[in-house]
Tab-separated table of C-alpha atoms and ligand atoms in Angstrom:
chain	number	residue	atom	x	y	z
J	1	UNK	CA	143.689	-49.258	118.429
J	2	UNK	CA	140.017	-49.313	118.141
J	3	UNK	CA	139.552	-48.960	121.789
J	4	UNK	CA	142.171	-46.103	122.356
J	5	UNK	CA	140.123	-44.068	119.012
J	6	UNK	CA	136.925	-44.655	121.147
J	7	UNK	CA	138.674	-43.210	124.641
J	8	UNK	CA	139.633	-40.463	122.496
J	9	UNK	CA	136.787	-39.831	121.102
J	10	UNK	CA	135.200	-39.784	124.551
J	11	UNK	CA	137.528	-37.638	126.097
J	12	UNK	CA	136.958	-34.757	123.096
J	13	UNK	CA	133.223	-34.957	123.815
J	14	UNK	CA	133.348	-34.545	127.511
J	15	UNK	CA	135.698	-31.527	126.738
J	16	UNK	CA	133.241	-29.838	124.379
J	17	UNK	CA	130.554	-30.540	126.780
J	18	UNK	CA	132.550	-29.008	128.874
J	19	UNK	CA	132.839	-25.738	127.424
J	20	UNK	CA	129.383	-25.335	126.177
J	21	UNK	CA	127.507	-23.493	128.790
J	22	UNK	CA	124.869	-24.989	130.285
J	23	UNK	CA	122.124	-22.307	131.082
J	24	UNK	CA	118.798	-23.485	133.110
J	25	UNK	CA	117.055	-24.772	130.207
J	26	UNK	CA	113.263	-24.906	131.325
J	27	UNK	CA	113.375	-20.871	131.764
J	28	UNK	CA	111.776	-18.468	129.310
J	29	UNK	CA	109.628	-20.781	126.813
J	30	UNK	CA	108.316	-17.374	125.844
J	31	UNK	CA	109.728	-14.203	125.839
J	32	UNK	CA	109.855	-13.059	130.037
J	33	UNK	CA	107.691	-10.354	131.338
J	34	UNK	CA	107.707	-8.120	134.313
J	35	UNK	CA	109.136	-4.863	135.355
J	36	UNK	CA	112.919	-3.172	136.245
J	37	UNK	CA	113.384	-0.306	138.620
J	38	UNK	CA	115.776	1.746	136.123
J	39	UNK	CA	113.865	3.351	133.410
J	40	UNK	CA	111.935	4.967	135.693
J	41	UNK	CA	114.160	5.592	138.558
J	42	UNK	CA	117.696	4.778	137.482
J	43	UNK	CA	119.361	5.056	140.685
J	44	UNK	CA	116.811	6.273	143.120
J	45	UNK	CA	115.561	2.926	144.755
J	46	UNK	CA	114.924	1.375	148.036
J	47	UNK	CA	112.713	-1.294	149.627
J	48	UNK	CA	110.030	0.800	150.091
J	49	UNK	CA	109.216	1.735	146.326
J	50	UNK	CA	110.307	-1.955	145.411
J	51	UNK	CA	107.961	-3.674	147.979
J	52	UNK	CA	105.377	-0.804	146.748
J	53	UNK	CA	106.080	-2.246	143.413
J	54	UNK	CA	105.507	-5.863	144.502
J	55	UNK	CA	101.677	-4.926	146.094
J	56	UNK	CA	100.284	-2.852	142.989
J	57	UNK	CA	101.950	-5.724	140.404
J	58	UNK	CA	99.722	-7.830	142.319
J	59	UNK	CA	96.503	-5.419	143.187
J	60	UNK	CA	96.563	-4.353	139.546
J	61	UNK	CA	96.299	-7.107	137.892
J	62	UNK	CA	99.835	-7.244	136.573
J	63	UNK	CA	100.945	-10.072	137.601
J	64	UNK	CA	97.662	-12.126	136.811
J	65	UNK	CA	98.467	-10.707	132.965
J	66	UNK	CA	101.721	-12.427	133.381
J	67	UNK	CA	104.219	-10.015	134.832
J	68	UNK	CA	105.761	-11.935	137.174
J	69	UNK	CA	109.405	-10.567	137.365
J	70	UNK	CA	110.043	-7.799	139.768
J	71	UNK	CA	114.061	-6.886	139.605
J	72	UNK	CA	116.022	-4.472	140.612
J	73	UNK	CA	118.347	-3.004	138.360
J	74	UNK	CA	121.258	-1.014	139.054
J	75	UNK	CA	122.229	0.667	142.465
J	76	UNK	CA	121.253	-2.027	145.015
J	77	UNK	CA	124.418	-2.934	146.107
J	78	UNK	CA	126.653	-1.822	149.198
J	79	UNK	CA	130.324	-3.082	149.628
J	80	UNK	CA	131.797	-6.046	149.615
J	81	UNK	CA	132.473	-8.194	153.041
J	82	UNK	CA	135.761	-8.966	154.517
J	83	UNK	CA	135.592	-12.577	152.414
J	84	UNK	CA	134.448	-10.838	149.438
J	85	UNK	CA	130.764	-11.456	149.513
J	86	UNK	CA	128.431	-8.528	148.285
J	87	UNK	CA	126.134	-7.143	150.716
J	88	UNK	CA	122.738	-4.948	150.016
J	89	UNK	CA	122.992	-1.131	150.559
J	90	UNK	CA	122.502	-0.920	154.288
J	91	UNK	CA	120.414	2.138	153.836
J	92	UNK	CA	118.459	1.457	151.038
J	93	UNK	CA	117.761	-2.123	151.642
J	94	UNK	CA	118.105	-2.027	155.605
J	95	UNK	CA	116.135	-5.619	155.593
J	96	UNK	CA	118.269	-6.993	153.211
J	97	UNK	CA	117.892	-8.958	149.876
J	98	UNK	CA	116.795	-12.122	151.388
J	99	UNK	CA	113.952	-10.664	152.903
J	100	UNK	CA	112.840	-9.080	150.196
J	101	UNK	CA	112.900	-11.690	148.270
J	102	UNK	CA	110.914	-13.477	150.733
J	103	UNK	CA	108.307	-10.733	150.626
J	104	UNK	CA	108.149	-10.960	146.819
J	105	UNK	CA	107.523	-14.390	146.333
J	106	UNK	CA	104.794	-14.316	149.242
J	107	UNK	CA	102.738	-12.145	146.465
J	108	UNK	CA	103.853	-15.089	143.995
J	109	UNK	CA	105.910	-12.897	142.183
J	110	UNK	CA	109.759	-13.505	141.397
J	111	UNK	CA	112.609	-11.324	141.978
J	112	UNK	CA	115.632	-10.368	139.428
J	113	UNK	CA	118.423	-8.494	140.601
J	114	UNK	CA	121.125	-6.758	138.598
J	115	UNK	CA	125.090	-6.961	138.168
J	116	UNK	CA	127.779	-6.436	135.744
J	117	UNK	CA	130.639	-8.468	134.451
J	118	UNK	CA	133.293	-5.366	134.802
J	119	UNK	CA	134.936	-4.421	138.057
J	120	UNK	CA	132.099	-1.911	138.645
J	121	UNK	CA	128.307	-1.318	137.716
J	122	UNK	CA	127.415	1.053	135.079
J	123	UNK	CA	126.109	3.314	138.797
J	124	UNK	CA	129.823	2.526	139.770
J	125	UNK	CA	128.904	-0.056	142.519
J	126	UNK	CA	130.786	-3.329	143.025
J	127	UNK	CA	130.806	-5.699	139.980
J	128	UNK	CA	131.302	-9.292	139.798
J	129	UNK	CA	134.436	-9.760	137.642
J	130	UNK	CA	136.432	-12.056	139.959
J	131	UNK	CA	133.394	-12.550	141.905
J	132	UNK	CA	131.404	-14.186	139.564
J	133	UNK	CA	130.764	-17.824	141.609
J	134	UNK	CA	130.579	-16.034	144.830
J	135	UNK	CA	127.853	-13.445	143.367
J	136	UNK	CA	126.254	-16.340	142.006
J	137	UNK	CA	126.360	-18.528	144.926
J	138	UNK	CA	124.687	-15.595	147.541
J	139	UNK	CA	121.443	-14.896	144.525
J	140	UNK	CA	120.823	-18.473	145.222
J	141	UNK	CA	121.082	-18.584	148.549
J	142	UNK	CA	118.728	-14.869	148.803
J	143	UNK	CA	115.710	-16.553	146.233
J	144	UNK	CA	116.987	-14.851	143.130
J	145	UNK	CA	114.855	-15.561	140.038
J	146	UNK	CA	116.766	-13.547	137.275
J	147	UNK	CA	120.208	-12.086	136.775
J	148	UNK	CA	120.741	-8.978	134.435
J	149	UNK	CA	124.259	-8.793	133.473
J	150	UNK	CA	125.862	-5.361	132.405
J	151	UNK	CA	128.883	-4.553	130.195
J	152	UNK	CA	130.310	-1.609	131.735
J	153	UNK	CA	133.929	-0.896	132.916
J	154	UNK	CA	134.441	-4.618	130.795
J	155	UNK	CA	137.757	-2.839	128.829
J	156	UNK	CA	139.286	-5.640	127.821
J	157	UNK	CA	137.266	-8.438	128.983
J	158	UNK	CA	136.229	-11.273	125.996
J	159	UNK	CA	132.130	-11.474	126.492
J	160	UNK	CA	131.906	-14.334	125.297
J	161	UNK	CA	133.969	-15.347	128.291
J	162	UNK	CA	132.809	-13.477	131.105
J	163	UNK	CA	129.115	-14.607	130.422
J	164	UNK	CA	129.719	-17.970	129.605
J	165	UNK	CA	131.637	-17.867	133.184
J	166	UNK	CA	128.360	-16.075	135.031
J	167	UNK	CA	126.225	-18.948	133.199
J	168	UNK	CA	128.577	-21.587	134.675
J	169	UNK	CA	128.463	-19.846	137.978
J	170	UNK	CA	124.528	-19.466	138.711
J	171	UNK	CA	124.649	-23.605	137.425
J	172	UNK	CA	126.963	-24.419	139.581
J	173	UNK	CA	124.981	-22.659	142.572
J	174	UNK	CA	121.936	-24.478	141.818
J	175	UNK	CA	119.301	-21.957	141.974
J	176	UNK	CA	117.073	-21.444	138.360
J	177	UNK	CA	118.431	-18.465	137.804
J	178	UNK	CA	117.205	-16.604	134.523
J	179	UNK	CA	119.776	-15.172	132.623
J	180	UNK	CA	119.063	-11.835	130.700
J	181	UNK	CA	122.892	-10.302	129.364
J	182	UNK	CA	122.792	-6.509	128.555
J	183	UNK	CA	126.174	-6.602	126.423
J	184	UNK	CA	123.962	-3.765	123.816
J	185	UNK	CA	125.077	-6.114	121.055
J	186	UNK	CA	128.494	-5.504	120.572
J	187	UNK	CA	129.989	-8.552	120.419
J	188	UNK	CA	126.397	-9.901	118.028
J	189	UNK	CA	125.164	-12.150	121.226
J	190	UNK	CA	122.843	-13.515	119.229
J	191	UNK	CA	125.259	-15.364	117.370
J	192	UNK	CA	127.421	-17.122	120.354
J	193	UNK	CA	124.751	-17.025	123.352
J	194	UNK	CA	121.530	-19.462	122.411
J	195	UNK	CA	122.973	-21.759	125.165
J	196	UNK	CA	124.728	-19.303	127.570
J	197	UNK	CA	121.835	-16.737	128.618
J	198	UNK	CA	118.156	-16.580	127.743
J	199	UNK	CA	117.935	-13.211	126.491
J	200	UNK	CA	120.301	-10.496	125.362
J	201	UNK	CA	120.192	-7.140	124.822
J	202	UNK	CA	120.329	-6.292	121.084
J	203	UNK	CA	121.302	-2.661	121.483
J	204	UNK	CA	122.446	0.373	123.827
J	205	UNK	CA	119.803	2.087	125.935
J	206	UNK	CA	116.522	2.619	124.995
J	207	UNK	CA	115.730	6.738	125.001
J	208	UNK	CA	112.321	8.209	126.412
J	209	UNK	CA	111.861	9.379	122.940
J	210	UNK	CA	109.169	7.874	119.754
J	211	UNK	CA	111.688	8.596	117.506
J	212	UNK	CA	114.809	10.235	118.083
J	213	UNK	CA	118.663	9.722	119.151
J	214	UNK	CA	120.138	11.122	122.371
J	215	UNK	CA	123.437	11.464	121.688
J	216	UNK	CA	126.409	12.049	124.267
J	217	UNK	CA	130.608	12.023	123.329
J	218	UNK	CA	130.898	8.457	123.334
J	219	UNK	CA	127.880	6.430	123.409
J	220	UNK	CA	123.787	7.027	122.335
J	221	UNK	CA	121.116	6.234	123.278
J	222	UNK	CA	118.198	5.628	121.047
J	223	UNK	CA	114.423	5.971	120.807
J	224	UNK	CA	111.730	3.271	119.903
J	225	UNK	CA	111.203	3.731	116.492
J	226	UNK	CA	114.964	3.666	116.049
J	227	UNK	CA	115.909	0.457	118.623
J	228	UNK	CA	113.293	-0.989	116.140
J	229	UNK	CA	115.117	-0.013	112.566
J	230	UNK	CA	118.121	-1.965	114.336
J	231	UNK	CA	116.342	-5.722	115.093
J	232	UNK	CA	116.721	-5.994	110.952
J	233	UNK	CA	117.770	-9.596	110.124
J	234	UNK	CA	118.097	-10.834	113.743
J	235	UNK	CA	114.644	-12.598	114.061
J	236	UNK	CA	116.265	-16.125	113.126
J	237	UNK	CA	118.404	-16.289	116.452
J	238	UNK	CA	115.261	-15.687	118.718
J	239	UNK	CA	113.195	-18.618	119.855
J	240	UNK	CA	111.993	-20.547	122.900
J	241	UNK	CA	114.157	-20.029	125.854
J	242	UNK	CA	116.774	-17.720	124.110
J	243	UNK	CA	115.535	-13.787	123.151
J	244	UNK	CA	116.793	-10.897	121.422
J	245	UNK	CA	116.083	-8.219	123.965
J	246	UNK	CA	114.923	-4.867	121.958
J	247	UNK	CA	115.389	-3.201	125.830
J	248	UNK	CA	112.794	-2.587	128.817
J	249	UNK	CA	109.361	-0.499	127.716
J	250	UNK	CA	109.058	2.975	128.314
J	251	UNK	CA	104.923	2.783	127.973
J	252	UNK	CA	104.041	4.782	130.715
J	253	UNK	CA	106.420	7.177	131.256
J	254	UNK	CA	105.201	10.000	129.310
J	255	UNK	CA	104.774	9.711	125.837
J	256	UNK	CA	101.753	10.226	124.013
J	257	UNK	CA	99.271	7.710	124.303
J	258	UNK	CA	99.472	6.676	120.651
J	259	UNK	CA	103.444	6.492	120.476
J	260	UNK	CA	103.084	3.823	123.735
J	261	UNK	CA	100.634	1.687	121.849
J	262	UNK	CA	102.915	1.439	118.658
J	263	UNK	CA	105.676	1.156	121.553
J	264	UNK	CA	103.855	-1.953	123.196
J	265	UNK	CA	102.511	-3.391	119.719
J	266	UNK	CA	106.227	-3.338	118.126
J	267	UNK	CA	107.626	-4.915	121.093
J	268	UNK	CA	105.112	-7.770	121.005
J	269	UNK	CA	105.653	-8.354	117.331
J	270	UNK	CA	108.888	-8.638	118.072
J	271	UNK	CA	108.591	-11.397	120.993
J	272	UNK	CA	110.322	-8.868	122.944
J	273	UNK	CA	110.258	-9.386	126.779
J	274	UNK	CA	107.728	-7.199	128.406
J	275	UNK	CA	109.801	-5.524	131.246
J	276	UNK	CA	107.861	-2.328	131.941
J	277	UNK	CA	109.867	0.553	133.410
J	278	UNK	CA	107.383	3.152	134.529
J	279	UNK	CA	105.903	3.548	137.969
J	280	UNK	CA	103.191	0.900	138.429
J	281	UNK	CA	102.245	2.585	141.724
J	282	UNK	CA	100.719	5.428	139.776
J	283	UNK	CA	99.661	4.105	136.172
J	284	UNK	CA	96.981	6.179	134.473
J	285	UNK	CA	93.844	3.894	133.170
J	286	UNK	CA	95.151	4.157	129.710
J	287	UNK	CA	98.746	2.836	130.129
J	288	UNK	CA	96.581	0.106	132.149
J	289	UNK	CA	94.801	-0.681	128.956
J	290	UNK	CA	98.320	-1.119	126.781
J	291	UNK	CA	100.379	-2.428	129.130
J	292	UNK	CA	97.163	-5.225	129.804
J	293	UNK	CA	96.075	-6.294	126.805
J	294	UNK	CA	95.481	-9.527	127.069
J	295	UNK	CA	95.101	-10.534	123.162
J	296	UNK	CA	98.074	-7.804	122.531
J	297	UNK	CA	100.270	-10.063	125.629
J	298	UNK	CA	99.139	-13.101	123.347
J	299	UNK	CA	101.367	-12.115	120.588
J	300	UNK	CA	104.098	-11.705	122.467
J	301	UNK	CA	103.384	-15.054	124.460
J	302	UNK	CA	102.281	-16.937	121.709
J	303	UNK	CA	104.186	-20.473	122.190
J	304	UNK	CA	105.435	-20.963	118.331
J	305	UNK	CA	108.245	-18.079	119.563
J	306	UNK	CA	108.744	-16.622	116.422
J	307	UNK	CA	109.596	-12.712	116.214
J	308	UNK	CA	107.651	-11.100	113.499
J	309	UNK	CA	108.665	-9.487	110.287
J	310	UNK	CA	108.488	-6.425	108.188
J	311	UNK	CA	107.173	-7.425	104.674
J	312	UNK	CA	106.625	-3.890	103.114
J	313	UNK	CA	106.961	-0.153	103.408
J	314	UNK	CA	104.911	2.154	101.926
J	315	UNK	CA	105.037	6.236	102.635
J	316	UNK	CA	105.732	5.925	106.082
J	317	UNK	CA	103.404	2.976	106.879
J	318	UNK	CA	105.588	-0.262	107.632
J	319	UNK	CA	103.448	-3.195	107.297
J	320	UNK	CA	104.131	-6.488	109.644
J	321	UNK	CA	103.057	-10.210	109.984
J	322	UNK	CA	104.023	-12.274	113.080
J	323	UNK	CA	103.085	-16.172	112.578
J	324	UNK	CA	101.636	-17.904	115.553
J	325	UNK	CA	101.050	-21.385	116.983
J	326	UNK	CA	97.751	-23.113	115.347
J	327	UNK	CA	98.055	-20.786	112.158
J	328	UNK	CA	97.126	-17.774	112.933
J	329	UNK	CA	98.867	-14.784	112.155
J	330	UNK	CA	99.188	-11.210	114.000
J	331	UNK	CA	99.223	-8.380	111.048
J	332	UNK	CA	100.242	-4.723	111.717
J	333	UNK	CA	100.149	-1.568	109.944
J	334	UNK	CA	102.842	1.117	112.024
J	335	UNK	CA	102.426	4.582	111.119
J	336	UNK	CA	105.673	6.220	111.662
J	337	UNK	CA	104.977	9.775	110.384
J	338	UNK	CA	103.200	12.701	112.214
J	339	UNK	CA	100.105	12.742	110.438
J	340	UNK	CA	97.360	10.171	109.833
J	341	UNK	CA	97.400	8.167	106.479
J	342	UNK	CA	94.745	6.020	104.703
J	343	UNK	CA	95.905	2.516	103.447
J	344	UNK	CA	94.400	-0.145	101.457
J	345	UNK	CA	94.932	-3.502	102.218
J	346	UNK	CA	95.124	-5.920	99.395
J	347	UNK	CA	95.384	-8.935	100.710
J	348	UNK	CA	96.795	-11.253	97.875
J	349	UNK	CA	99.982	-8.994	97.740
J	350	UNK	CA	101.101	-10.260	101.302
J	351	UNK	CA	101.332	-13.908	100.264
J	352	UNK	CA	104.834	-15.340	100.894
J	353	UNK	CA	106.417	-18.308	102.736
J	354	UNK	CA	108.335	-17.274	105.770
J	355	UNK	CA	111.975	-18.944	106.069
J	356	UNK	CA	112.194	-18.863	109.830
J	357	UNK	CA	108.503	-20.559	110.695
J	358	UNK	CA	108.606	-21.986	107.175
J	359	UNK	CA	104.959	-20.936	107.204
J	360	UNK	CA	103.031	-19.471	104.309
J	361	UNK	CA	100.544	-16.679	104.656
J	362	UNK	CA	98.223	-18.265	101.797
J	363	UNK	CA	95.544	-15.715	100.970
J	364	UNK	CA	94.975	-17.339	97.949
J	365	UNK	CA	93.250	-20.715	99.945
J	366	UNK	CA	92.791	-19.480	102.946
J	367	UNK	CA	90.457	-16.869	104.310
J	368	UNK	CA	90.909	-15.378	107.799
J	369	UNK	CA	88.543	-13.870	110.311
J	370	UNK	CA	89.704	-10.655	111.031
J	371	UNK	CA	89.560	-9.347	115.032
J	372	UNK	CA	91.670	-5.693	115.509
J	373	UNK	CA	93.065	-6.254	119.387
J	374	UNK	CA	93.500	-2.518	120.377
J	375	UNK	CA	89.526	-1.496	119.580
J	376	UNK	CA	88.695	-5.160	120.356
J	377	UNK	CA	85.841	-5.439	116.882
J	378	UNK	CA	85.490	-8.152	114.694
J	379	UNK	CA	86.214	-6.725	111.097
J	380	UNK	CA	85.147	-9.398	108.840
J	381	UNK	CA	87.758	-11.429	107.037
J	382	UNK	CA	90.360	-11.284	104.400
J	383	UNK	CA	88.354	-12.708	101.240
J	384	UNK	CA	87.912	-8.822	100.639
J	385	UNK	CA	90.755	-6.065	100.313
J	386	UNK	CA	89.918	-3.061	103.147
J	387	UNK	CA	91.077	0.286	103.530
J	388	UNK	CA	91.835	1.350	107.084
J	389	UNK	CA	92.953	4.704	108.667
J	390	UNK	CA	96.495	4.460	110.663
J	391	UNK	CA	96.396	7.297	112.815
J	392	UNK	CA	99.922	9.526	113.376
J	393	UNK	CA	102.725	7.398	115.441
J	394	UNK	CA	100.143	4.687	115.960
J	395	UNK	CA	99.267	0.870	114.605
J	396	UNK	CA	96.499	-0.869	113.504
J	397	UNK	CA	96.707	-4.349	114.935
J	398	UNK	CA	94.458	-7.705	113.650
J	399	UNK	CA	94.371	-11.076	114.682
J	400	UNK	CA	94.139	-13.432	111.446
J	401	UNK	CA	92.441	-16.374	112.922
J	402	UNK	CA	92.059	-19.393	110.414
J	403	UNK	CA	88.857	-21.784	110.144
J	404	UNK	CA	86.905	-19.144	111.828
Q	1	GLA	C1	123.271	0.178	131.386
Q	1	GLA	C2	122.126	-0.740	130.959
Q	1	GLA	C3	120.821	-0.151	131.448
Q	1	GLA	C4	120.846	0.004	132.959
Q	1	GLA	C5	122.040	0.858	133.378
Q	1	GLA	C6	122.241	0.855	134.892
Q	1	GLA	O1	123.225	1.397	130.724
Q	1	GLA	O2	122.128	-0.912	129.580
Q	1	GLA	O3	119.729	-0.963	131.062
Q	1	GLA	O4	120.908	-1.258	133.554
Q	1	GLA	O5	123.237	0.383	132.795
Q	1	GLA	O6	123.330	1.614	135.281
């Protein structure tokens, strides 16, 4: 009896096992950084920009900051071969994918490539549903480093499903193949895929806007300040090696310099990836200085993993701790309104124990040096209350360092 309970038991395990899916689990330790080819020129690619890309990640100093993702998103793809295997657009990509992905890596940079788990691509090319371990199996066998997986022309399709399946499909093929799943929340990915994909997109499209909708009959998309308002209550499913994905940056492409900053500072307070989306080839020296912030990137990459919070709001000014590894903390004022405002910091009030690092902030016993990242000046530390000016659609940002 005993023995047949026990083979039983066994059998349910290796069935659970068994539909669990079982993602590369050494990828993304913290949140992934690089760049994507559609913010900036949705459909418009070809090897030439992308292996432009590849030098100046490199030449800039990009990739030394830790962009090390180059992938192409959407509008890649030619048709399918006589088995069924996709192929690259043959006049776009004349070389191929395997060559560029050769050419990538020899700058020791990785490549990401882009499908979608419908019949067809968001751009209408070819996508992967019924295709998915043949898709899979030909990234391997081209280098691919990281697959972003769309949700258009889906219908009827369960998510949880069809990315589970894609998971399955890039294990089974053997390659490390980051998964990033752009399902824009629908389905609440944060509560099903910690073990299928290691980041997922929270929300539709970002919007080359500060703050503002774009609305079309049908679907939205949505500016920074308002992809922000809608990470509320999700930062206890983010952590090391699985990622709420607020959407690739728009720093860069146009917006004032202030509005970029807050832009770049959110996202890193968030443990966002860092996926730029404007044209690295011609970057002006201040989107250089946001986008390669090393101390700001620090945040982001700090190895505890934990997203930061909102702990007040007061006339426009949110104000936001992030807790980091060794006790630190990163603190941010974000001005949302159109003029500048004064605001007092009184340090005592921000004392509270946070659920998800189970952390306390602890102003009462502990003072901290105080070091503000974007002017890059020591400001003393916290055993006094300070009253700083938040300029218009801009932050303040400080490092808290303890025993300093
Ligand atoms: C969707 C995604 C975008 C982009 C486009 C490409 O809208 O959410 O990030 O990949 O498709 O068509």
């Amino acid at each position: 009896m005993n023995k047949y309970f026990l083979l039983f038991f066994l059998f349910c395990l290796t069935c659970i096992s068994s539909l669990k899916a079982q993602k590369f689990d050494e990828l993304a330790k913290t949140p992934p950084m690089g760049w994507n080819s559609w913010n900036r020129f949705a459909c418009d690619i070809n090897e030439e920009i992308i292996r432009g890309v590849a030098d100046k990640m490199v030449e800039s100093g990009l990739r030394d900051a830790g962009y090390v993702y180059l992938n192409l998103d959407d509008c890649w793809h030619g048709k399918r071969d006589s088995l069924g295997f996709i192929t690259a657009d043959p006049v776009k990509f004349p070389s191929g994918i395997k060559a560029l992905a050769d050419y990538i890596h020899s700058k020791g940079l990785k490549i990401g490539i882009y499908s979608d788990a419908g019949r067809q691509t968001c751009g209408g090319r070819p996508g992967s549903f019924g295709h998915e371990y043949q898709d899979a199996q030909m990234y391997a066998k081209w280098g691919i480093d990281y697959l972003k997986y769309d949700w258009c022309t889906t219908e009827d399709i369960n998510p949880i499903g069809a990315y589970h399946l894609m998971s399955d499909a890039i294990r089974a093929a053997g390659r490390p193949i980051l998964f990033s799943m752009c399902e824009w929340g629908h389905s609440k990915p944060w509560t099903w895929a910690k073990d299928t994909g290691h980041m997922w997109r929270t929300t539709g499209d970002i919007y080359n806007c500060f703050d503002c909708v774009d609305e079309h009959p049908g679907w939205k998309a949505f500016g920074v300040m308002q992809i922000l308002d809608m990470q509320e209550g999700l930062r206890k499913y983010a952590g090391p090696g699985h990622w709420n994905d607020p959407d690739m940056l728009e720093v860069g492409n146009g917006q004032a310099v202030n509005q970029d900053r807050a832009h770049f500072t959110m996202w890193c307070m968030l443990a966002a990836p860092l996926i730029l989306g404007n044209d690295i080839r011609n970057m002006s020296a201040e989107t250089k200085k946001i986008v390669m912030n090393k101390e700001v990137i620090a945040l982001d990459q700090d190895t505890l993993g934990v997203q930061g919070l909102k702990v007040a709001t007061q006339d426009s000014i949110e104000v936001w701790f992030k807790p980091l590894a060794g006790g630190d903390w990163a603190f941010c004022l974000l001005n949302r309104s159109k003029v500048d405002k004064e605001y007092s910091i009184h340090w005592q009030k921000f004392n509270f124990d946070d659920e998800v690092s189970k952390r306390s902030t602890n102003f009462y016993n502990t003072t901290y040096a105080i070091n503000n990242l974007w002017t890059k000046k020591s400001e003393g530390n916290t055993s006094k209350d300070k009253k700083v000016l938040v300029p218009a659609q801009d932050v303040v940002l400080y490092r808290l360092s303890k025993g300093k």
